[in-house]
XYZ file of N, CA and C in Angstrom:
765
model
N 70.852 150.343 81.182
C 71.127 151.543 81.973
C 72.497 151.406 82.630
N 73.076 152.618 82.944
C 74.932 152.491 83.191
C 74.452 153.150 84.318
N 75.351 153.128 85.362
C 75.496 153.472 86.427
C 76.661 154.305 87.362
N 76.748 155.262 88.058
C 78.103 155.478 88.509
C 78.605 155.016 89.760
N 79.252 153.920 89.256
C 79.751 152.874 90.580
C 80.041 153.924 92.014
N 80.013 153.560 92.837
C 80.699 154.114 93.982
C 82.592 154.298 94.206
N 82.894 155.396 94.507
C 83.854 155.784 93.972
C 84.947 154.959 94.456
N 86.432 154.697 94.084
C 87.484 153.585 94.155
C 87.934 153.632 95.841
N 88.176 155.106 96.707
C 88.783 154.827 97.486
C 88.079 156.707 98.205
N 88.349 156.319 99.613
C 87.525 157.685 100.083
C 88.546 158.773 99.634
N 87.601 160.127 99.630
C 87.963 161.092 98.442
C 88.836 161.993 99.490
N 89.543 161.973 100.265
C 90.751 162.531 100.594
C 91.723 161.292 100.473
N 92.019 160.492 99.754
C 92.918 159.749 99.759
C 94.028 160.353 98.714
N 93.614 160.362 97.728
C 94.569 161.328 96.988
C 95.137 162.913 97.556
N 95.028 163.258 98.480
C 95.400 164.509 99.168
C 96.741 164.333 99.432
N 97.830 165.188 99.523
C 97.577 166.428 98.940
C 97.699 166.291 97.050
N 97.936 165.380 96.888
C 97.886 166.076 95.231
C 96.789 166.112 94.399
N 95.420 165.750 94.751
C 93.885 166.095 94.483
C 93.023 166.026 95.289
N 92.899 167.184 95.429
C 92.086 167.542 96.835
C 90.478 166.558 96.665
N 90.141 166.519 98.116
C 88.679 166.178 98.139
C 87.379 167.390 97.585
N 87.897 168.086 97.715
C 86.539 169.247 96.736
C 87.369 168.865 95.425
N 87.958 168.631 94.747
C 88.581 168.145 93.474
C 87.294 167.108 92.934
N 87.538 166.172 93.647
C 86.864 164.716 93.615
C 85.312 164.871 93.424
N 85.032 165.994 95.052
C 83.442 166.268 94.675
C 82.814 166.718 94.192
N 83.654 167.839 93.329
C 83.303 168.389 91.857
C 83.366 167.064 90.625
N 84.662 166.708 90.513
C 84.451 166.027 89.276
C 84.007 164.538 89.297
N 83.893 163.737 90.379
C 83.626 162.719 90.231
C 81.785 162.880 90.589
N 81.479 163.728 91.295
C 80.307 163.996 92.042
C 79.346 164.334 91.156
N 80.004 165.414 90.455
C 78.864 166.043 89.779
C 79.325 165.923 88.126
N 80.532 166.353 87.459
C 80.700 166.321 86.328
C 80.934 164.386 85.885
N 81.321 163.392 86.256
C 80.857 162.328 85.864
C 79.619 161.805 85.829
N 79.099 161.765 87.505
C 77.479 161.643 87.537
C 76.511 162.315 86.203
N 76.804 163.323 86.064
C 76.067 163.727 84.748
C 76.312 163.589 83.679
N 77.459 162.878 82.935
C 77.550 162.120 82.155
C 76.906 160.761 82.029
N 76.839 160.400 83.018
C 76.200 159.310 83.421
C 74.440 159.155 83.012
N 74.064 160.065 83.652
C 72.822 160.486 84.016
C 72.144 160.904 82.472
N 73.380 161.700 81.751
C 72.473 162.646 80.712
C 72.838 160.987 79.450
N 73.251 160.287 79.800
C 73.732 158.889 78.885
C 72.402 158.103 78.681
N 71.871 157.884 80.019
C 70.943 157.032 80.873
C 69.521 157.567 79.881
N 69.213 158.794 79.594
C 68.239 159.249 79.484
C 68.183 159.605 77.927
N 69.024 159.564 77.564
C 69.397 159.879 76.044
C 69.284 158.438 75.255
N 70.006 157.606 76.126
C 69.154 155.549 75.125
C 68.598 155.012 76.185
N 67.799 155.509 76.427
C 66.395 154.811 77.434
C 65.152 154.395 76.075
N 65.444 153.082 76.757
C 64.459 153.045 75.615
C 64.800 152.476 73.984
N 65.487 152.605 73.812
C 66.567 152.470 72.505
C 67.561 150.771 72.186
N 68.110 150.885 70.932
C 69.169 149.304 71.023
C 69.772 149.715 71.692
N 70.702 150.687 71.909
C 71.490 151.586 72.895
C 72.082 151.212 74.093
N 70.236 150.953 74.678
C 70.409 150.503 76.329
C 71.014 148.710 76.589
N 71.026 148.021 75.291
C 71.501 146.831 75.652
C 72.666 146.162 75.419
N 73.165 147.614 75.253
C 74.928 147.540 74.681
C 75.905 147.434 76.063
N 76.900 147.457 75.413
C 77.541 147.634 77.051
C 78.069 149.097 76.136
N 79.099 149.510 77.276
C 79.529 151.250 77.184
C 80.218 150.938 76.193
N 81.039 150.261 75.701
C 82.248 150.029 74.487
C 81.522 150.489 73.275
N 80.548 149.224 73.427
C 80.076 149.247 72.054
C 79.039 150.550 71.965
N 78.195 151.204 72.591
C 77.703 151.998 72.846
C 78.755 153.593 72.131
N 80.066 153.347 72.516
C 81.016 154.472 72.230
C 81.124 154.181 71.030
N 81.515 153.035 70.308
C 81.877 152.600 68.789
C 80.941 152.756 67.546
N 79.373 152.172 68.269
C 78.478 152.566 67.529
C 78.014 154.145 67.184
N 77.996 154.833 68.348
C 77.648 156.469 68.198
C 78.706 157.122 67.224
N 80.104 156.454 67.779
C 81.282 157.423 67.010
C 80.732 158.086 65.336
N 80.362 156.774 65.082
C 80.138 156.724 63.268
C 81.009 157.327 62.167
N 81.990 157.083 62.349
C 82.948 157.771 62.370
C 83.248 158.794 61.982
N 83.129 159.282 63.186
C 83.786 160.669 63.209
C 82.384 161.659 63.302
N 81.649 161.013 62.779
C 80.551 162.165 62.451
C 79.318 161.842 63.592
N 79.335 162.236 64.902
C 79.142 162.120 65.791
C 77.548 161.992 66.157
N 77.369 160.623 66.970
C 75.400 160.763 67.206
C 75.344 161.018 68.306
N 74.412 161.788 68.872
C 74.131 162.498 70.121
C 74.083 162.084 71.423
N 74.669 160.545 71.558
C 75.031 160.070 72.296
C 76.382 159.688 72.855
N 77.025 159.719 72.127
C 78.630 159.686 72.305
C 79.276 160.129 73.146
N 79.057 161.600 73.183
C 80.025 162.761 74.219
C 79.619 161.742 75.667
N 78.570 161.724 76.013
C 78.100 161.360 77.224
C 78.603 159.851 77.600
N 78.864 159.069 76.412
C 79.096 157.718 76.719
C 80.669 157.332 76.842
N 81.157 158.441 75.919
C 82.662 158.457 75.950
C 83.350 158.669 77.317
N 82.883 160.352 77.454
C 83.177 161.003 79.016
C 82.313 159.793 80.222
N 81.809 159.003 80.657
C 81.191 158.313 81.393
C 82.242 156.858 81.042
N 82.917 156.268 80.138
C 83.936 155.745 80.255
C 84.964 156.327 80.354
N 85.368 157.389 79.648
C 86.718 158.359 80.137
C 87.061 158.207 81.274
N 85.788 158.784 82.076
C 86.334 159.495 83.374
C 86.372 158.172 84.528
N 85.545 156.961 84.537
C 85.756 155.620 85.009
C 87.276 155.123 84.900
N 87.786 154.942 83.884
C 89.043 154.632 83.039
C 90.112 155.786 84.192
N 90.081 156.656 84.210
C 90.905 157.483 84.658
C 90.914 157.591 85.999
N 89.902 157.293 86.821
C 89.934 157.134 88.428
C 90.714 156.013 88.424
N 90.491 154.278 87.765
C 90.690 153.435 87.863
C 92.527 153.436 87.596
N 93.003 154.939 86.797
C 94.183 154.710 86.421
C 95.252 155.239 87.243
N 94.379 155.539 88.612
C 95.447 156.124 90.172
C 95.139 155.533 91.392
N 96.121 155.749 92.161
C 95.766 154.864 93.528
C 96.542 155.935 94.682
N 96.036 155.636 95.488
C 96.698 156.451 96.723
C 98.600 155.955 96.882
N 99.263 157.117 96.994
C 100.592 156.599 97.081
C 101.160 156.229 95.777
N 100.599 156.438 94.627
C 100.996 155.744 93.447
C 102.338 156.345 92.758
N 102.442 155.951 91.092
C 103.716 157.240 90.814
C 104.865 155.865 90.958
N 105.838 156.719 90.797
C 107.020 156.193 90.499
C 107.437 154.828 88.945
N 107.803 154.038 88.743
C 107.873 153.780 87.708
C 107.074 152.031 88.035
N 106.868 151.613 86.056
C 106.137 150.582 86.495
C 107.737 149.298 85.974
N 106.825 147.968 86.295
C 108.324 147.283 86.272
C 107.546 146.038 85.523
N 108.346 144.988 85.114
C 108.028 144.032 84.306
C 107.769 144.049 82.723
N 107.000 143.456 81.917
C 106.394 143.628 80.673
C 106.597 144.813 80.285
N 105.705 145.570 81.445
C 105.278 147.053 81.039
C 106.602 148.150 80.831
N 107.340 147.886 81.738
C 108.340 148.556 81.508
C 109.357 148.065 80.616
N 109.411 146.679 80.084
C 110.129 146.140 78.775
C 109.581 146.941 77.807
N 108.099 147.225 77.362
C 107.977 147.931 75.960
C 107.918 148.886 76.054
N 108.079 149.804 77.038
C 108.036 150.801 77.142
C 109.881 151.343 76.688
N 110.780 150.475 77.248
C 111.598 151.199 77.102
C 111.990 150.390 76.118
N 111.717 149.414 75.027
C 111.880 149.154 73.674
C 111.047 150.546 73.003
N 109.993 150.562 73.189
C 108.727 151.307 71.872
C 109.538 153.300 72.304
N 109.634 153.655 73.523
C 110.410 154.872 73.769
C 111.922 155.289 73.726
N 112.497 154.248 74.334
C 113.772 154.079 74.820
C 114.462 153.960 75.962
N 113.537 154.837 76.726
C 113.812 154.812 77.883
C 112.673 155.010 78.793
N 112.035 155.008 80.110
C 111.098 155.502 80.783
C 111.018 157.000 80.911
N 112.041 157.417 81.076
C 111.702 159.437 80.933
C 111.355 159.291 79.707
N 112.199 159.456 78.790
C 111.392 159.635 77.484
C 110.041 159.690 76.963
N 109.782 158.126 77.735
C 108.059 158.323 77.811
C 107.305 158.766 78.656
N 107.932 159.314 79.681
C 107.309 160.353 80.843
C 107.280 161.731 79.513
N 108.147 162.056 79.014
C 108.261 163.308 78.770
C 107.580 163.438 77.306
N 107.564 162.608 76.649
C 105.933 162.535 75.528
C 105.114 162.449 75.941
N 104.481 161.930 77.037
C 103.470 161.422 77.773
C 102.926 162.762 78.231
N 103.645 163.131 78.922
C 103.303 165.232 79.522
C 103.600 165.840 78.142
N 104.118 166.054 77.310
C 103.854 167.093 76.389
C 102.651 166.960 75.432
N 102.297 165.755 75.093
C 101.196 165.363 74.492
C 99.880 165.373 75.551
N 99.808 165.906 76.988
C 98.573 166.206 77.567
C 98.871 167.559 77.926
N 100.363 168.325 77.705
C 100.150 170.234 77.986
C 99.501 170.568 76.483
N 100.269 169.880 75.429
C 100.003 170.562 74.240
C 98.635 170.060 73.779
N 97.557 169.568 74.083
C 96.120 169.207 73.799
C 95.653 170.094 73.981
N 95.036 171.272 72.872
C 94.792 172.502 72.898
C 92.920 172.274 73.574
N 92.929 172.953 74.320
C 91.588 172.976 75.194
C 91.364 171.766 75.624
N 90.263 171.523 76.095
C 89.192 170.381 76.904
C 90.105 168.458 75.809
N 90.639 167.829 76.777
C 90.791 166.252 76.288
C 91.084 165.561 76.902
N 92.228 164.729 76.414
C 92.692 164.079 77.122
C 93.860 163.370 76.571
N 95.396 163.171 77.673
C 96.059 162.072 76.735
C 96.521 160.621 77.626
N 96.626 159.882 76.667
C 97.097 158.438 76.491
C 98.121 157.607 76.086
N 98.118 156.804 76.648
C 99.328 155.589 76.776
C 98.241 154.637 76.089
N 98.412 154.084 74.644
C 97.852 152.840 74.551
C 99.188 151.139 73.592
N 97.972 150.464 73.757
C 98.273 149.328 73.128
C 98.389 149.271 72.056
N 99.240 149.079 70.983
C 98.646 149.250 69.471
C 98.489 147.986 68.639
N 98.006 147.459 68.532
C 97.743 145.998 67.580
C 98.385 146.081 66.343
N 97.719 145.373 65.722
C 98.631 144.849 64.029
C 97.648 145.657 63.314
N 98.436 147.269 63.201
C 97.254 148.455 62.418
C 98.162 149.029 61.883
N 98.258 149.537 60.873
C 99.261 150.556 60.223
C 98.626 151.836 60.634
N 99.518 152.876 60.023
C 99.069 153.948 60.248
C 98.492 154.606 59.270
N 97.683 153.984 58.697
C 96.577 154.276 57.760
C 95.036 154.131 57.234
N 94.435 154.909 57.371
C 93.104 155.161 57.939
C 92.514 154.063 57.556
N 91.754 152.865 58.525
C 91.402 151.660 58.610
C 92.339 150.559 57.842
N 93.142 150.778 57.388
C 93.831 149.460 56.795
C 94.702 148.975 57.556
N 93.916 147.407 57.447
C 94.766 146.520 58.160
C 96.282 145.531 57.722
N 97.144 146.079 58.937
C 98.493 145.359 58.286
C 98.297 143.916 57.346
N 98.983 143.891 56.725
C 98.726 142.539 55.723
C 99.571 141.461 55.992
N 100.916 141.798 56.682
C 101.633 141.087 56.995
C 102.431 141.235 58.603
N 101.242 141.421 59.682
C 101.625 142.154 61.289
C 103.171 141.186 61.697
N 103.697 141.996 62.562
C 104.946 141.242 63.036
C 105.041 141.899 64.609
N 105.445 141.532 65.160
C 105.363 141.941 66.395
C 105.836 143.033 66.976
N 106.707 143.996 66.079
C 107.029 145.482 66.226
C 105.709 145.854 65.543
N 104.746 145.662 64.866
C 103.499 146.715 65.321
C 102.620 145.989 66.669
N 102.987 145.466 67.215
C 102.241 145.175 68.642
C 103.071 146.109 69.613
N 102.694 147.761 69.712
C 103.598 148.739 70.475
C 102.803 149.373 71.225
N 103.332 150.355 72.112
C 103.048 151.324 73.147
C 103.232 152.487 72.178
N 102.083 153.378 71.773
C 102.140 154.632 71.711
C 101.554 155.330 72.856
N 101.930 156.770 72.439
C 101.216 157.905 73.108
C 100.690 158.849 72.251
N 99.183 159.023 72.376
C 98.211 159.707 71.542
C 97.328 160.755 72.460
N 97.138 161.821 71.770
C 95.782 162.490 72.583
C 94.962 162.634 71.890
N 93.746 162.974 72.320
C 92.355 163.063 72.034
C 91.450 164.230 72.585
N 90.716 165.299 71.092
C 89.968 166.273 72.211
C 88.957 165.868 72.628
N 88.205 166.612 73.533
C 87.203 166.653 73.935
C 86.775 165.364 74.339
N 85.305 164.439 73.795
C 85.245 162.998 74.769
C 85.568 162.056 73.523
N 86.499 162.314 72.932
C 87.426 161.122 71.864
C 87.815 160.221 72.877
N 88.241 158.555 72.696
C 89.290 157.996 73.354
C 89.384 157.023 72.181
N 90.757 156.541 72.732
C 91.314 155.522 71.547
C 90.145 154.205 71.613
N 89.346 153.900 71.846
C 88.729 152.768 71.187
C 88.311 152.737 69.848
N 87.893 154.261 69.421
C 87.870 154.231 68.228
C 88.255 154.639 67.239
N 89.568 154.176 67.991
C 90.508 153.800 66.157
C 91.166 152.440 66.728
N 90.664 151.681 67.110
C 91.202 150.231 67.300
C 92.135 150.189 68.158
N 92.705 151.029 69.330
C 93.203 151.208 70.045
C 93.002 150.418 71.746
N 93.960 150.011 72.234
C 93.514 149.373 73.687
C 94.321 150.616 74.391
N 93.306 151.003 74.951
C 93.977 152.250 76.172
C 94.615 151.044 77.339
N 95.793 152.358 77.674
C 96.276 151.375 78.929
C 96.526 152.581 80.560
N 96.413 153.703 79.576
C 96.413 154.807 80.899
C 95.851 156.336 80.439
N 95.500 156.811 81.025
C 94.818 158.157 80.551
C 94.914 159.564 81.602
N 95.114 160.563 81.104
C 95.038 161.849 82.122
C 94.283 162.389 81.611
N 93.153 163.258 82.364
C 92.193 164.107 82.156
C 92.507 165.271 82.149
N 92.868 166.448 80.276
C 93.144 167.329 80.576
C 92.301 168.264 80.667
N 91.013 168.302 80.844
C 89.565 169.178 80.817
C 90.113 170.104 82.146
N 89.553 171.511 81.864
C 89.983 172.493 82.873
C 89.332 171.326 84.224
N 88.177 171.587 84.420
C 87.814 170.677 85.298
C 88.405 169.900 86.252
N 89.187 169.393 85.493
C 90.050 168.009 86.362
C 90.985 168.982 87.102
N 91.217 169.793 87.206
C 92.852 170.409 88.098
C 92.385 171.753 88.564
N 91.522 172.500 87.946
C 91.409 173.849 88.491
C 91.253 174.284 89.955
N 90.913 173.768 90.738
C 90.635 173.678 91.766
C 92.062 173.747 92.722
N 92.876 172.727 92.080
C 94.155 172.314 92.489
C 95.102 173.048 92.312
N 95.404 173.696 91.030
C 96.245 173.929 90.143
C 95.884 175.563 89.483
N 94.958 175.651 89.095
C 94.364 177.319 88.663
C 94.468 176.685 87.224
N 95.374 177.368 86.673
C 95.796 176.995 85.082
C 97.081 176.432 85.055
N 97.802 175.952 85.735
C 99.040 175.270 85.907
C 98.963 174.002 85.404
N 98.399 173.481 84.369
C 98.252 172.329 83.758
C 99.442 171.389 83.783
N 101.068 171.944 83.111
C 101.764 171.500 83.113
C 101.883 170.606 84.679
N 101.831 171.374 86.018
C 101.874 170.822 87.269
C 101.426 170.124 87.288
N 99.977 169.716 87.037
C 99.332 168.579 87.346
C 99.381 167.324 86.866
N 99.904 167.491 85.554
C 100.577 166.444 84.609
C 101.379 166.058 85.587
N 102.414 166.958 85.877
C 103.384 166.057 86.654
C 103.380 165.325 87.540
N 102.412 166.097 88.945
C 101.946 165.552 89.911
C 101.345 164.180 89.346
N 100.264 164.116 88.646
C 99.490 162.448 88.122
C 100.476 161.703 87.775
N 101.830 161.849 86.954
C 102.603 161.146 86.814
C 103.813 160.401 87.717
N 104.004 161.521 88.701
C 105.119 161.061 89.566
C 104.259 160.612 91.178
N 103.147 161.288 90.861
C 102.054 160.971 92.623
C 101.079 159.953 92.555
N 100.337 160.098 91.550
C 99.073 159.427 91.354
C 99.035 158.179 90.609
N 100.037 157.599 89.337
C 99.554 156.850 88.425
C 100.007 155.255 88.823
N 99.115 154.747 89.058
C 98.562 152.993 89.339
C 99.328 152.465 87.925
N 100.444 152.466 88.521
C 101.010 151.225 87.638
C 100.817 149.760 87.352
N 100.095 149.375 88.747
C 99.772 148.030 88.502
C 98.404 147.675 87.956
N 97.693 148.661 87.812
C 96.647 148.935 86.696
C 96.741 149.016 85.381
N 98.082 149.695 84.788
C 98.491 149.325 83.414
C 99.053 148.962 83.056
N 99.520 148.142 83.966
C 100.556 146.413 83.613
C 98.771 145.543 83.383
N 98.066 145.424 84.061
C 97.110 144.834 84.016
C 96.340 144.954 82.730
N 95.720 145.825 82.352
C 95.078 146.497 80.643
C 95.983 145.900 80.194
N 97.870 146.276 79.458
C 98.534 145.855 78.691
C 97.853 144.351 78.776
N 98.224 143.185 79.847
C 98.076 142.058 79.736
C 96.682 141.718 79.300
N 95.890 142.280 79.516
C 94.463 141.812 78.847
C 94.313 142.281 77.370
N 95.322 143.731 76.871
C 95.011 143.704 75.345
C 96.104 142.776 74.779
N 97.128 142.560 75.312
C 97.771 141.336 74.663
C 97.063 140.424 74.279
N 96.197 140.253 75.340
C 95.186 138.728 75.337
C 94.264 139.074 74.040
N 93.810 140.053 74.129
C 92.996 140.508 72.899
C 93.423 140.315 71.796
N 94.100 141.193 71.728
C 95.245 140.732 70.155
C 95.373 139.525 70.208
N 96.034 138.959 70.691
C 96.174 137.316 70.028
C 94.870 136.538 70.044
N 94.054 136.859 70.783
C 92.588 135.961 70.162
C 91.824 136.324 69.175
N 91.705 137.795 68.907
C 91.590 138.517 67.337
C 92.448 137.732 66.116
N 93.554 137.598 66.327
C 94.712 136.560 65.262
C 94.413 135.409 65.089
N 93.669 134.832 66.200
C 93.793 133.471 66.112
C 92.660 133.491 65.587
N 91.309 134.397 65.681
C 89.360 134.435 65.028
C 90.357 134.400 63.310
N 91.408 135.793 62.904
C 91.193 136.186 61.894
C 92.257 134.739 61.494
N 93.146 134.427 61.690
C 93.807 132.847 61.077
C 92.972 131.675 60.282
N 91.282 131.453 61.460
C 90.575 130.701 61.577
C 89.364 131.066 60.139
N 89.417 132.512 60.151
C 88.509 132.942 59.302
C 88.873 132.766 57.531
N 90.488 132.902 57.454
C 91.260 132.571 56.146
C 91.029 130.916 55.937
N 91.147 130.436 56.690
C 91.494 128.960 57.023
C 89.542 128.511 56.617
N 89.091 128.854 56.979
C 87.675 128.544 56.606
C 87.105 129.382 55.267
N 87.843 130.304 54.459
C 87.339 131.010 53.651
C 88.460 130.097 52.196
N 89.763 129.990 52.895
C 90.366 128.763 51.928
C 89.377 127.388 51.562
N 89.024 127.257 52.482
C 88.213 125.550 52.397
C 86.781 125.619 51.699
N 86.264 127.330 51.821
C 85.570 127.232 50.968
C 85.785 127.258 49.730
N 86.716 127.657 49.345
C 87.235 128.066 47.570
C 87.931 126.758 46.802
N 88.379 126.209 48.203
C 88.954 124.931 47.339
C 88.256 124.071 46.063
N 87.283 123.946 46.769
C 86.471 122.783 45.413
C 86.159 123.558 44.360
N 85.904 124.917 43.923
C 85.886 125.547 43.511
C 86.876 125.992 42.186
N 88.368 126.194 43.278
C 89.617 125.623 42.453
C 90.127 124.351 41.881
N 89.393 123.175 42.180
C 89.569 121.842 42.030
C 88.533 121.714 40.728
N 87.733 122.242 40.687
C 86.452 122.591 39.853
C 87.324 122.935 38.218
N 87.948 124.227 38.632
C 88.929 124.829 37.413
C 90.229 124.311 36.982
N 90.616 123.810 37.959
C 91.687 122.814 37.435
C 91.359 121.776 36.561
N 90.496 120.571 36.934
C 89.803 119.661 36.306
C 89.167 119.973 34.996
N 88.601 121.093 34.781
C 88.242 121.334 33.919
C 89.461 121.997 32.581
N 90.483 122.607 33.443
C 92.097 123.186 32.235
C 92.176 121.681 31.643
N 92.292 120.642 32.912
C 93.103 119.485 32.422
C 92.633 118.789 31.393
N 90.870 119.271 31.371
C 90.148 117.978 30.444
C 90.353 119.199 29.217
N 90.531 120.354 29.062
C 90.824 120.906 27.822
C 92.235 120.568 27.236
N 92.863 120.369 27.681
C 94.150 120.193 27.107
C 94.165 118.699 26.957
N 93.184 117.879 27.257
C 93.632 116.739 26.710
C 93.217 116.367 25.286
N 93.849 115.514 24.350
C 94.305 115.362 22.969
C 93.264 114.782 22.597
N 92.525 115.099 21.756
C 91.425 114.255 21.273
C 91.788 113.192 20.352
């Protein structure tokens, strides 16, 4: 059973740029019931002894959606996205994060300004993202054959409705909620505004310096399982090949 933690920080803290009736609409009632309608939907089930990840990965199926998903997705979505602001936040991030950022973009506006056009232009209810990208091409499940460390990058992707990048092998590192929901209150239909506001007011940079450093960590212990897995799948074949060799050699010898 998942739960909806108690919320990060009291709900006028983000004021003025998300109001407290903001909060007690969407964190109150539209997360809680994600939550809730999750809880009751794998009660009972393998479901309930997953954690939320795998819970999202397994339902996805890909692509072709089991009736648990929306609820498990949006119930990490919307966790992920409180966790990705702080009171006073905004302005730019510095270190690592801002090294690949302005390698993988060029510059930090740049990726401010993909970053907002890829969450105005998400036609209805989604969401967009800043993620991690591992050693993946851009081709539907195939894995690079030969990764180098320019595919270890920062894109920016969106997603409708309760999609998020976990499943397509993706490490999220920041997220905006573009569901009417999240801003109406604030904003009316001024979407573009609120983008901005989350970006220059709200966004916890030292939250996605933090993710980056843990999917780094990921990736390289994935490399080092899949290194280990060649390395043990060689050692099985060897005798095998020692098998066929021995045997060329005793044919070719001269009777």
């Amino acid at each position: 059973m998942f739960f909806d933690s108690s919320f990060l920080f009291d709900k006028d803290a983000l004021e003025p740029h998300m109001s407290r009736e903001t909060l007690e609409y969407h964190w109150g009632k539209h997360h809680r019931a994600y939550v809730d309608n999750l809880n009751k939907q794998i009660a009972g089930t393998e479901l309930d002894e997953m954690t939320l990840e795998d819970v999202i990965l397994s339902t996805y199926n890909k692509g072709n959606l089991l009736p648990p998903f929306n609820n498990a997705a949006q119930a990490w979505n919307h966790e992920f996205f409180w966790e990705s602001m702080k009171p006073g936040g905004g302005g730019q991030p510095s270190g690592e994060l801002l090294r690949l950022i302005e390698r993988d973009f060029g510059s930090f506006e740049e990726f401010v300004k993909e970053f907002k056009a890829a969450a105005a232009t998400q036609f209805g209810s989604g969401w967009a993202w800043l993620t991690y990208k591992g050693n993946t091409l851009d081709v539907g499940n195939a894995e690079n054959p030969c990764p180098s460390e320019k595919d270890k990058k920062l894109v920016v992707v969106k997603s409708p409705n309760s999609v998020n990048p976990l499943v397509w092998n993706h490490y999220p590192l920041l997220t905006v909620d573009v569901w009417e929901h999240a801003y109406y209150l604030d904003f009316q239909n001024r979407r573009p505004d609120y983008i901005s506001t989350f970006m220059e007011k709200l966004v916890s940079w030292e939250a996605v310096s933090s993710r980056l450093e843990a999917a780094k960590a990921k990736v390289a212990e994935k490399e080092k399982e899949e290194e280990q897995r060649q390395k043990d799948e060689e050692e099985r074949l060897l005798p095998n090949v020692e098998m066929v060799l021995e045997s060329d050699a005793d044919d070719s010898d001269p009777e």
